[in-house]
């Protein structure tokens, strides 16, 4: 049995509606057709598809990944995920990528064994084909879901091995920036975090550039490269995503929700909501979908 075949079996057996597992930071997903698109913040993650496929939208950029391929996000980004209609269920593996864990590996590694850190920032999302060694490590991690006596000791080791294979792989140079405190990506991630934590409040681009330790022009250029959008567009997407989550619990309070995410004008809120989700908030059928049936953007 190939690693990918065993991965499919393990994912199918351990999939739960909430995608949680007994291993911290590991998710297992199984989506059955039909599906709706889902929006959310990506976090910094590794997502691997074993069966089916997914498409991820970040601004105007589209990313597809299918069996044997992985997707990495190196910043916390507002994304929209859609499960591809392949005629079968989609099975996926997700792992949170910790910048501190990457930093620890980089401290111990011989730089000659790793790709050079790029001189410029790279996009915050990338897709590549998983190497046999990466798939093998993922399978061994998933096996530990059936081995509780071994899990506590071995799971951290295998997760570390997975990170090592990623650092050595095609996206290693870009991922390396996530573990370096003084990289351009780390500086942009500070600004991303500032917008994320204060999305309902207006900001000055000059202040964000100061947080990132860059000139305004360099900040704009690097922010656009990582996120695929301007800081204002980024904030708008977060506001509207948060509004959709709030409306799921308060569907009749459209004006109040709009105000709580930073919109002073109900008409502007409704207009921009419709532009992003294709329907005004008062007619968004996704809000009436039971939580257990909603598709998450990742893995």
PDB file of C-alpha atoms in Angstrom:
ATOM      1  CA  UNK A   1       0.000   0.000   0.000  1.00  0.00           C
ATOM      2  CA  UNK A   2       1.348   3.419  -0.927  1.00  0.00           C
ATOM      3  CA  UNK A   3       1.726   6.199   1.643  1.00  0.00           C
ATOM      4  CA  UNK A   4      -1.069   8.151  -0.055  1.00  0.00           C
ATOM      5  CA  UNK A   5      -3.421   5.147   0.049  1.00  0.00           C
ATOM      6  CA  UNK A   6      -2.739   4.580   3.745  1.00  0.00           C
ATOM      7  CA  UNK A   7      -3.175   8.285   4.385  1.00  0.00           C
ATOM      8  CA  UNK A   8      -6.641   8.125   2.781  1.00  0.00           C
ATOM      9  CA  UNK A   9      -7.656   5.209   4.999  1.00  0.00           C
ATOM     10  CA  UNK A  10      -6.408   6.896   8.172  1.00  0.00           C
ATOM     11  CA  UNK A  11      -8.048  10.220   7.344  1.00  0.00           C
ATOM     12  CA  UNK A  12     -11.358   8.561   6.500  1.00  0.00           C
ATOM     13  CA  UNK A  13     -11.349   6.564   9.735  1.00  0.00           C
ATOM     14  CA  UNK A  14     -10.465   9.458  12.036  1.00  0.00           C
ATOM     15  CA  UNK A  15     -12.474  12.292  10.451  1.00  0.00           C
ATOM     16  CA  UNK A  16     -14.894  14.060  12.795  1.00  0.00           C
ATOM     17  CA  UNK A  17     -17.389  16.843  12.073  1.00  0.00           C
ATOM     18  CA  UNK A  18     -15.244  19.381  13.951  1.00  0.00           C
ATOM     19  CA  UNK A  19     -12.017  18.068  12.310  1.00  0.00           C
ATOM     20  CA  UNK A  20     -10.287  17.790  15.706  1.00  0.00           C
ATOM     21  CA  UNK A  21      -7.897  14.987  16.674  1.00  0.00           C
ATOM     22  CA  UNK A  22      -6.142  13.777  19.812  1.00  0.00           C
ATOM     23  CA  UNK A  23      -2.903  15.396  18.585  1.00  0.00           C
ATOM     24  CA  UNK A  24      -2.553  19.093  19.306  1.00  0.00           C
ATOM     25  CA  UNK A  25      -2.473  21.240  16.173  1.00  0.00           C
ATOM     26  CA  UNK A  26      -3.544  18.404  13.843  1.00  0.00           C
ATOM     27  CA  UNK A  27      -6.813  18.380  11.915  1.00  0.00           C
ATOM     28  CA  UNK A  28      -8.439  15.692   9.792  1.00  0.00           C
ATOM     29  CA  UNK A  29     -11.240  16.573   7.411  1.00  0.00           C
ATOM     30  CA  UNK A  30     -13.720  14.683   5.258  1.00  0.00           C
ATOM     31  CA  UNK A  31     -16.147  16.639   3.080  1.00  0.00           C
ATOM     32  CA  UNK A  32     -19.006  14.959   1.251  1.00  0.00           C
ATOM     33  CA  UNK A  33     -20.681  16.666  -1.737  1.00  0.00           C
ATOM     34  CA  UNK A  34     -22.453  19.009  -2.167  1.00  0.00           C
ATOM     35  CA  UNK A  35     -20.396  21.828  -0.619  1.00  0.00           C
ATOM     36  CA  UNK A  36     -20.630  25.540  -0.142  1.00  0.00           C
ATOM     37  CA  UNK A  37     -17.730  27.966  -0.104  1.00  0.00           C
ATOM     38  CA  UNK A  38     -16.450  29.007   3.307  1.00  0.00           C
ATOM     39  CA  UNK A  39     -14.485  32.022   4.436  1.00  0.00           C
ATOM     40  CA  UNK A  40     -12.130  32.402   7.375  1.00  0.00           C
ATOM     41  CA  UNK A  41      -8.654  33.273   8.550  1.00  0.00           C
ATOM     42  CA  UNK A  42      -6.098  30.746   7.405  1.00  0.00           C
ATOM     43  CA  UNK A  43      -3.599  30.822  10.263  1.00  0.00           C
ATOM     44  CA  UNK A  44      -0.113  29.512   9.452  1.00  0.00           C
ATOM     45  CA  UNK A  45      -0.742  25.946   8.346  1.00  0.00           C
ATOM     46  CA  UNK A  46       0.215  22.964   6.245  1.00  0.00           C
ATOM     47  CA  UNK A  47      -2.719  21.379   4.394  1.00  0.00           C
ATOM     48  CA  UNK A  48      -2.359  18.139   2.422  1.00  0.00           C
ATOM     49  CA  UNK A  49      -4.993  16.517   0.205  1.00  0.00           C
ATOM     50  CA  UNK A  50      -5.210  12.725   0.020  1.00  0.00           C
ATOM     51  CA  UNK A  51      -8.431  12.460  -1.992  1.00  0.00           C
ATOM     52  CA  UNK A  52     -10.602  14.932  -3.887  1.00  0.00           C
ATOM     53  CA  UNK A  53      -9.394  18.514  -4.021  1.00  0.00           C
ATOM     54  CA  UNK A  54      -9.795  22.070  -2.758  1.00  0.00           C
ATOM     55  CA  UNK A  55      -9.545  25.545  -4.195  1.00  0.00           C
ATOM     56  CA  UNK A  56      -8.494  28.531  -2.087  1.00  0.00           C
ATOM     57  CA  UNK A  57      -9.026  32.169  -3.007  1.00  0.00           C
ATOM     58  CA  UNK A  58      -6.932  34.996  -1.567  1.00  0.00           C
ATOM     59  CA  UNK A  59      -7.990  38.292  -3.088  1.00  0.00           C
ATOM     60  CA  UNK A  60      -7.721  37.740  -6.836  1.00  0.00           C
ATOM     61  CA  UNK A  61      -5.349  34.781  -6.474  1.00  0.00           C
ATOM     62  CA  UNK A  62      -6.596  31.189  -6.790  1.00  0.00           C
ATOM     63  CA  UNK A  63      -4.798  28.094  -5.512  1.00  0.00           C
ATOM     64  CA  UNK A  64      -5.814  24.468  -6.175  1.00  0.00           C
ATOM     65  CA  UNK A  65      -4.401  21.404  -4.495  1.00  0.00           C
ATOM     66  CA  UNK A  66      -5.250  17.785  -5.213  1.00  0.00           C
ATOM     67  CA  UNK A  67      -4.143  14.322  -4.017  1.00  0.00           C
ATOM     68  CA  UNK A  68      -0.455  14.265  -3.156  1.00  0.00           C
ATOM     69  CA  UNK A  69      -0.164  18.059  -3.101  1.00  0.00           C
ATOM     70  CA  UNK A  70       0.235  20.383  -0.139  1.00  0.00           C
ATOM     71  CA  UNK A  71      -0.552  24.006   0.536  1.00  0.00           C
ATOM     72  CA  UNK A  72       1.311  26.214   2.987  1.00  0.00           C
ATOM     73  CA  UNK A  73       0.187  29.542   4.418  1.00  0.00           C
ATOM     74  CA  UNK A  74       2.933  31.618   6.003  1.00  0.00           C
ATOM     75  CA  UNK A  75       0.645  34.422   7.245  1.00  0.00           C
ATOM     76  CA  UNK A  76      -2.817  34.628   8.822  1.00  0.00           C
ATOM     77  CA  UNK A  77      -4.845  35.482   5.720  1.00  0.00           C
ATOM     78  CA  UNK A  78      -8.556  36.027   4.961  1.00  0.00           C
ATOM     79  CA  UNK A  79      -9.284  33.201   2.533  1.00  0.00           C
ATOM     80  CA  UNK A  80     -12.258  31.532   0.882  1.00  0.00           C
ATOM     81  CA  UNK A  81     -12.145  27.752   0.487  1.00  0.00           C
ATOM     82  CA  UNK A  82     -14.164  25.575  -1.867  1.00  0.00           C
ATOM     83  CA  UNK A  83     -14.161  21.794  -2.157  1.00  0.00           C
ATOM     84  CA  UNK A  84     -13.781  20.635  -5.762  1.00  0.00           C
ATOM     85  CA  UNK A  85     -16.510  18.438  -7.219  1.00  0.00           C
ATOM     86  CA  UNK A  86     -14.527  15.291  -8.030  1.00  0.00           C
ATOM     87  CA  UNK A  87     -17.351  12.795  -7.553  1.00  0.00           C
ATOM     88  CA  UNK A  88     -15.952  11.565  -4.247  1.00  0.00           C
ATOM     89  CA  UNK A  89     -15.389  12.810  -0.731  1.00  0.00           C
ATOM     90  CA  UNK A  90     -12.441  15.108  -0.106  1.00  0.00           C
ATOM     91  CA  UNK A  91      -9.988  13.935   2.551  1.00  0.00           C
ATOM     92  CA  UNK A  92      -7.408  16.319   3.951  1.00  0.00           C
ATOM     93  CA  UNK A  93      -4.756  16.663   6.659  1.00  0.00           C
ATOM     94  CA  UNK A  94      -3.967  19.942   8.404  1.00  0.00           C
ATOM     95  CA  UNK A  95      -1.154  20.951  10.770  1.00  0.00           C
ATOM     96  CA  UNK A  96      -0.609  24.284  12.445  1.00  0.00           C
ATOM     97  CA  UNK A  97       2.865  25.652  11.706  1.00  0.00           C
ATOM     98  CA  UNK A  98       4.435  27.302  14.728  1.00  0.00           C
ATOM     99  CA  UNK A  99       6.984  30.051  13.944  1.00  0.00           C
ATOM    100  CA  UNK A 100       8.763  29.247  17.215  1.00  0.00           C
ATOM    101  CA  UNK A 101       9.083  25.568  16.243  1.00  0.00           C
ATOM    102  CA  UNK A 102      10.556  26.643  12.905  1.00  0.00           C
ATOM    103  CA  UNK A 103      12.939  28.987  14.711  1.00  0.00           C
ATOM    104  CA  UNK A 104      14.151  26.132  16.927  1.00  0.00           C
ATOM    105  CA  UNK A 105      14.862  23.972  13.877  1.00  0.00           C
ATOM    106  CA  UNK A 106      16.692  26.790  12.126  1.00  0.00           C
ATOM    107  CA  UNK A 107      18.881  27.328  15.196  1.00  0.00           C
ATOM    108  CA  UNK A 108      19.991  23.687  15.138  1.00  0.00           C
ATOM    109  CA  UNK A 109      20.248  23.179  11.383  1.00  0.00           C
ATOM    110  CA  UNK A 110      23.327  23.649   9.262  1.00  0.00           C
ATOM    111  CA  UNK A 111      22.385  26.486   6.865  1.00  0.00           C
ATOM    112  CA  UNK A 112      24.113  24.576   4.069  1.00  0.00           C
ATOM    113  CA  UNK A 113      21.409  21.895   4.341  1.00  0.00           C
ATOM    114  CA  UNK A 114      18.599  24.384   3.672  1.00  0.00           C
ATOM    115  CA  UNK A 115      17.566  26.584   0.748  1.00  0.00           C
ATOM    116  CA  UNK A 116      18.857  30.131   1.001  1.00  0.00           C
ATOM    117  CA  UNK A 117      16.476  32.688   2.461  1.00  0.00           C
ATOM    118  CA  UNK A 118      15.026  34.742  -0.408  1.00  0.00           C
ATOM    119  CA  UNK A 119      16.100  38.366  -0.581  1.00  0.00           C
ATOM    120  CA  UNK A 120      12.532  39.526  -1.160  1.00  0.00           C
ATOM    121  CA  UNK A 121       9.212  38.549   0.383  1.00  0.00           C
ATOM    122  CA  UNK A 122       7.211  35.728  -1.177  1.00  0.00           C
ATOM    123  CA  UNK A 123       3.421  35.189  -1.421  1.00  0.00           C
ATOM    124  CA  UNK A 124       1.786  34.038   1.786  1.00  0.00           C
ATOM    125  CA  UNK A 125       0.328  30.931   0.098  1.00  0.00           C
ATOM    126  CA  UNK A 126       2.129  28.306  -1.982  1.00  0.00           C
ATOM    127  CA  UNK A 127       1.239  24.883  -3.418  1.00  0.00           C
ATOM    128  CA  UNK A 128       3.692  22.045  -4.171  1.00  0.00           C
ATOM    129  CA  UNK A 129       3.834  18.289  -4.663  1.00  0.00           C
ATOM    130  CA  UNK A 130       4.494  16.408  -1.428  1.00  0.00           C
ATOM    131  CA  UNK A 131       7.700  14.373  -1.381  1.00  0.00           C
ATOM    132  CA  UNK A 132       7.593  10.666  -0.425  1.00  0.00           C
ATOM    133  CA  UNK A 133       9.417  11.487   2.822  1.00  0.00           C
ATOM    134  CA  UNK A 134       6.825  14.125   3.749  1.00  0.00           C
ATOM    135  CA  UNK A 135       3.900  11.783   3.039  1.00  0.00           C
ATOM    136  CA  UNK A 136       5.604   9.003   5.018  1.00  0.00           C
ATOM    137  CA  UNK A 137       6.011  11.280   8.058  1.00  0.00           C
ATOM    138  CA  UNK A 138       2.360  12.376   7.866  1.00  0.00           C
ATOM    139  CA  UNK A 139       1.218   8.748   7.721  1.00  0.00           C
ATOM    140  CA  UNK A 140       3.316   7.874  10.780  1.00  0.00           C
ATOM    141  CA  UNK A 141       1.803  10.835  12.635  1.00  0.00           C
ATOM    142  CA  UNK A 142      -1.733   9.723  11.716  1.00  0.00           C
ATOM    143  CA  UNK A 143      -0.971   6.171  12.880  1.00  0.00           C
ATOM    144  CA  UNK A 144      -0.355   7.593  16.348  1.00  0.00           C
ATOM    145  CA  UNK A 145      -4.064   8.416  16.556  1.00  0.00           C
ATOM    146  CA  UNK A 146      -4.508   4.660  17.095  1.00  0.00           C
ATOM    147  CA  UNK A 147      -1.574   4.433  19.519  1.00  0.00           C
ATOM    148  CA  UNK A 148      -2.396   6.506  22.634  1.00  0.00           C
ATOM    149  CA  UNK A 149       0.486   5.011  24.652  1.00  0.00           C
ATOM    150  CA  UNK A 150       3.022   6.275  22.081  1.00  0.00           C
ATOM    151  CA  UNK A 151       1.310   9.490  21.050  1.00  0.00           C
ATOM    152  CA  UNK A 152       2.478  11.832  23.804  1.00  0.00           C
ATOM    153  CA  UNK A 153       6.156  11.078  23.238  1.00  0.00           C
ATOM    154  CA  UNK A 154       6.324  10.429  19.504  1.00  0.00           C
ATOM    155  CA  UNK A 155       3.855  12.954  18.060  1.00  0.00           C
ATOM    156  CA  UNK A 156       6.041  16.023  18.811  1.00  0.00           C
ATOM    157  CA  UNK A 157       9.000  14.270  17.195  1.00  0.00           C
ATOM    158  CA  UNK A 158       7.104  13.427  14.011  1.00  0.00           C
ATOM    159  CA  UNK A 159       5.622  16.935  13.784  1.00  0.00           C
ATOM    160  CA  UNK A 160       9.166  18.274  13.994  1.00  0.00           C
ATOM    161  CA  UNK A 161      10.204  15.871  11.232  1.00  0.00           C
ATOM    162  CA  UNK A 162       7.353  17.144   9.040  1.00  0.00           C
ATOM    163  CA  UNK A 163       8.568  20.709   9.506  1.00  0.00           C
ATOM    164  CA  UNK A 164      12.078  19.629   8.578  1.00  0.00           C
ATOM    165  CA  UNK A 165      10.872  18.046   5.331  1.00  0.00           C
ATOM    166  CA  UNK A 166       8.963  21.250   4.535  1.00  0.00           C
ATOM    167  CA  UNK A 167      12.047  23.373   5.166  1.00  0.00           C
ATOM    168  CA  UNK A 168      14.039  21.091   2.879  1.00  0.00           C
ATOM    169  CA  UNK A 169      11.334  21.067   0.214  1.00  0.00           C
ATOM    170  CA  UNK A 170      10.304  23.301  -2.660  1.00  0.00           C
ATOM    171  CA  UNK A 171       8.720  25.909  -0.379  1.00  0.00           C
ATOM    172  CA  UNK A 172      11.464  25.741   2.238  1.00  0.00           C
ATOM    173  CA  UNK A 173      13.048  29.076   1.344  1.00  0.00           C
ATOM    174  CA  UNK A 174       9.743  30.900   1.747  1.00  0.00           C
ATOM    175  CA  UNK A 175       8.780  28.983   4.884  1.00  0.00           C
ATOM    176  CA  UNK A 176      12.165  29.752   6.403  1.00  0.00           C
ATOM    177  CA  UNK A 177      11.165  33.424   6.589  1.00  0.00           C
ATOM    178  CA  UNK A 178       8.355  32.488   8.976  1.00  0.00           C
ATOM    179  CA  UNK A 179      10.878  31.233  11.511  1.00  0.00           C
ATOM    180  CA  UNK A 180      13.218  34.238  11.280  1.00  0.00           C
ATOM    181  CA  UNK A 181      12.287  37.111  13.590  1.00  0.00           C
ATOM    182  CA  UNK A 182      14.005  39.713  11.421  1.00  0.00           C
ATOM    183  CA  UNK A 183      12.698  38.579   8.015  1.00  0.00           C
ATOM    184  CA  UNK A 184      10.499  40.794   5.854  1.00  0.00           C
ATOM    185  CA  UNK A 185       7.693  38.243   6.265  1.00  0.00           C
ATOM    186  CA  UNK A 186       7.923  38.478  10.059  1.00  0.00           C
ATOM    187  CA  UNK A 187       7.674  42.274   9.820  1.00  0.00           C
ATOM    188  CA  UNK A 188       4.610  42.060   7.555  1.00  0.00           C
ATOM    189  CA  UNK A 189       3.045  39.492   9.883  1.00  0.00           C
ATOM    190  CA  UNK A 190       3.250  42.042  12.704  1.00  0.00           C
ATOM    191  CA  UNK A 191       1.188  44.462  10.615  1.00  0.00           C
ATOM    192  CA  UNK A 192      -1.207  41.667   9.658  1.00  0.00           C
ATOM    193  CA  UNK A 193      -1.697  40.872  13.341  1.00  0.00           C
ATOM    194  CA  UNK A 194      -2.333  44.559  14.117  1.00  0.00           C
ATOM    195  CA  UNK A 195      -5.071  44.762  11.485  1.00  0.00           C
ATOM    196  CA  UNK A 196      -6.538  41.415  12.553  1.00  0.00           C
ATOM    197  CA  UNK A 197      -6.756  42.377  16.216  1.00  0.00           C
ATOM    198  CA  UNK A 198      -8.158  45.862  15.521  1.00  0.00           C
ATOM    199  CA  UNK A 199     -10.149  45.252  12.335  1.00  0.00           C
ATOM    200  CA  UNK A 200     -13.074  47.486  13.391  1.00  0.00           C
ATOM    201  CA  UNK A 201     -10.821  50.526  13.857  1.00  0.00           C
ATOM    202  CA  UNK A 202      -9.533  52.784  11.082  1.00  0.00           C
ATOM    203  CA  UNK A 203      -5.752  52.898  10.699  1.00  0.00           C
ATOM    204  CA  UNK A 204      -3.052  55.013   9.079  1.00  0.00           C
ATOM    205  CA  UNK A 205      -0.816  53.161   6.636  1.00  0.00           C
ATOM    206  CA  UNK A 206       2.112  55.157   8.032  1.00  0.00           C
ATOM    207  CA  UNK A 207       1.501  53.614  11.460  1.00  0.00           C
ATOM    208  CA  UNK A 208       1.399  50.091  10.012  1.00  0.00           C
ATOM    209  CA  UNK A 209       4.632  50.777   8.137  1.00  0.00           C
ATOM    210  CA  UNK A 210       6.217  51.837  11.445  1.00  0.00           C
ATOM    211  CA  UNK A 211       5.043  48.598  13.078  1.00  0.00           C
ATOM    212  CA  UNK A 212       6.642  46.663  10.217  1.00  0.00           C
ATOM    213  CA  UNK A 213       9.809  48.772  10.404  1.00  0.00           C
ATOM    214  CA  UNK A 214       9.569  49.747   6.732  1.00  0.00           C
ATOM    215  CA  UNK A 215       9.107  52.827   4.622  1.00  0.00           C
ATOM    216  CA  UNK A 216       5.542  53.337   3.390  1.00  0.00           C
ATOM    217  CA  UNK A 217       6.459  52.361  -0.179  1.00  0.00           C
ATOM    218  CA  UNK A 218       8.330  49.223   0.919  1.00  0.00           C
ATOM    219  CA  UNK A 219       5.493  48.297   3.259  1.00  0.00           C
ATOM    220  CA  UNK A 220       2.883  48.590   0.481  1.00  0.00           C
ATOM    221  CA  UNK A 221       5.004  46.484  -1.864  1.00  0.00           C
ATOM    222  CA  UNK A 222       5.740  43.736   0.658  1.00  0.00           C
ATOM    223  CA  UNK A 223       2.205  43.653   2.063  1.00  0.00           C
ATOM    224  CA  UNK A 224       0.775  43.248  -1.439  1.00  0.00           C
ATOM    225  CA  UNK A 225       3.219  40.429  -2.186  1.00  0.00           C
ATOM    226  CA  UNK A 226       2.373  38.456   0.957  1.00  0.00           C
ATOM    227  CA  UNK A 227      -1.391  38.991   1.116  1.00  0.00           C
ATOM    228  CA  UNK A 228      -2.358  39.663  -2.487  1.00  0.00           C
ATOM    229  CA  UNK A 229      -4.185  42.859  -1.514  1.00  0.00           C
ATOM    230  CA  UNK A 230      -3.716  46.319  -0.058  1.00  0.00           C
ATOM    231  CA  UNK A 231      -3.981  46.910   3.709  1.00  0.00           C
ATOM    232  CA  UNK A 232      -7.415  48.531   3.236  1.00  0.00           C
ATOM    233  CA  UNK A 233      -8.684  45.588   1.176  1.00  0.00           C
ATOM    234  CA  UNK A 234      -7.274  43.207   3.765  1.00  0.00           C
ATOM    235  CA  UNK A 235      -9.120  44.960   6.585  1.00  0.00           C
ATOM    236  CA  UNK A 236     -12.354  45.017   4.570  1.00  0.00           C
ATOM    237  CA  UNK A 237     -12.241  41.259   4.024  1.00  0.00           C
ATOM    238  CA  UNK A 238     -11.663  40.598   7.699  1.00  0.00           C
ATOM    239  CA  UNK A 239     -14.537  42.916   8.638  1.00  0.00           C
ATOM    240  CA  UNK A 240     -16.943  41.160   6.284  1.00  0.00           C
ATOM    241  CA  UNK A 241     -15.858  37.687   7.353  1.00  0.00           C
ATOM    242  CA  UNK A 242     -16.340  38.614  10.992  1.00  0.00           C
ATOM    243  CA  UNK A 243     -19.728  40.124  10.130  1.00  0.00           C
ATOM    244  CA  UNK A 244     -20.836  36.853   8.534  1.00  0.00           C
ATOM    245  CA  UNK A 245     -19.860  34.921  11.646  1.00  0.00           C
ATOM    246  CA  UNK A 246     -21.752  37.369  13.866  1.00  0.00           C
ATOM    247  CA  UNK A 247     -24.827  37.304  11.635  1.00  0.00           C
ATOM    248  CA  UNK A 248     -25.026  33.525  12.002  1.00  0.00           C
ATOM    249  CA  UNK A 249     -26.047  34.160  15.616  1.00  0.00           C
ATOM    250  CA  UNK A 250     -27.810  37.516  15.074  1.00  0.00           C
ATOM    251  CA  UNK A 251     -29.400  37.290  11.591  1.00  0.00           C
ATOM    252  CA  UNK A 252     -31.949  40.038  12.305  1.00  0.00           C
ATOM    253  CA  UNK A 253     -29.421  42.542  13.685  1.00  0.00           C
ATOM    254  CA  UNK A 254     -27.826  43.590  10.384  1.00  0.00           C
ATOM    255  CA  UNK A 255     -27.321  47.221  11.364  1.00  0.00           C
ATOM    256  CA  UNK A 256     -25.836  46.348  14.754  1.00  0.00           C
ATOM    257  CA  UNK A 257     -23.461  43.817  13.262  1.00  0.00           C
ATOM    258  CA  UNK A 258     -22.339  46.289  10.606  1.00  0.00           C
ATOM    259  CA  UNK A 259     -21.558  48.869  13.285  1.00  0.00           C
ATOM    260  CA  UNK A 260     -19.695  46.349  15.439  1.00  0.00           C
ATOM    261  CA  UNK A 261     -17.260  45.482  12.620  1.00  0.00           C
ATOM    262  CA  UNK A 262     -16.549  49.115  11.743  1.00  0.00           C
ATOM    263  CA  UNK A 263     -19.218  50.254   9.253  1.00  0.00           C
ATOM    264  CA  UNK A 264     -20.957  53.544  10.038  1.00  0.00           C
ATOM    265  CA  UNK A 265     -23.305  53.239   7.051  1.00  0.00           C
ATOM    266  CA  UNK A 266     -25.755  50.283   6.874  1.00  0.00           C
ATOM    267  CA  UNK A 267     -26.101  50.767   3.105  1.00  0.00           C
ATOM    268  CA  UNK A 268     -22.329  50.599   2.600  1.00  0.00           C
ATOM    269  CA  UNK A 269     -22.145  47.490   4.782  1.00  0.00           C
ATOM    270  CA  UNK A 270     -24.900  45.767   2.782  1.00  0.00           C
ATOM    271  CA  UNK A 271     -23.337  46.803  -0.517  1.00  0.00           C
ATOM    272  CA  UNK A 272     -19.850  45.545   0.332  1.00  0.00           C
ATOM    273  CA  UNK A 273     -21.234  42.376   1.913  1.00  0.00           C
ATOM    274  CA  UNK A 274     -23.099  41.615  -1.292  1.00  0.00           C
ATOM    275  CA  UNK A 275     -20.016  42.339  -3.387  1.00  0.00           C
ATOM    276  CA  UNK A 276     -17.970  39.829  -1.380  1.00  0.00           C
ATOM    277  CA  UNK A 277     -20.502  37.057  -0.753  1.00  0.00           C
ATOM    278  CA  UNK A 278     -22.793  37.500  -3.766  1.00  0.00           C
ATOM    279  CA  UNK A 279     -25.900  38.239  -1.731  1.00  0.00           C
ATOM    280  CA  UNK A 280     -27.011  40.910   0.779  1.00  0.00           C
ATOM    281  CA  UNK A 281     -26.850  39.937   4.465  1.00  0.00           C
ATOM    282  CA  UNK A 282     -30.649  39.779   4.697  1.00  0.00           C
ATOM    283  CA  UNK A 283     -30.747  36.984   2.093  1.00  0.00           C
ATOM    284  CA  UNK A 284     -27.564  35.051   2.855  1.00  0.00           C
ATOM    285  CA  UNK A 285     -28.736  31.419   2.992  1.00  0.00           C
ATOM    286  CA  UNK A 286     -25.305  30.321   4.234  1.00  0.00           C
ATOM    287  CA  UNK A 287     -26.180  31.919   7.574  1.00  0.00           C
ATOM    288  CA  UNK A 288     -28.985  29.391   8.005  1.00  0.00           C
ATOM    289  CA  UNK A 289     -26.720  26.386   7.384  1.00  0.00           C
ATOM    290  CA  UNK A 290     -26.249  24.312  10.563  1.00  0.00           C
ATOM    291  CA  UNK A 291     -22.729  24.899  11.956  1.00  0.00           C
ATOM    292  CA  UNK A 292     -21.772  21.225  11.585  1.00  0.00           C
ATOM    293  CA  UNK A 293     -22.474  21.418   7.836  1.00  0.00           C
ATOM    294  CA  UNK A 294     -20.425  24.527   7.105  1.00  0.00           C
ATOM    295  CA  UNK A 295     -17.244  24.009   5.150  1.00  0.00           C
ATOM    296  CA  UNK A 296     -14.112  25.502   6.637  1.00  0.00           C
ATOM    297  CA  UNK A 297     -11.567  27.203   4.423  1.00  0.00           C
ATOM    298  CA  UNK A 298      -8.710  24.882   5.471  1.00  0.00           C
ATOM    299  CA  UNK A 299      -7.290  22.244   5.346  1.00  0.00           C
TER     300      UNK A 299
END
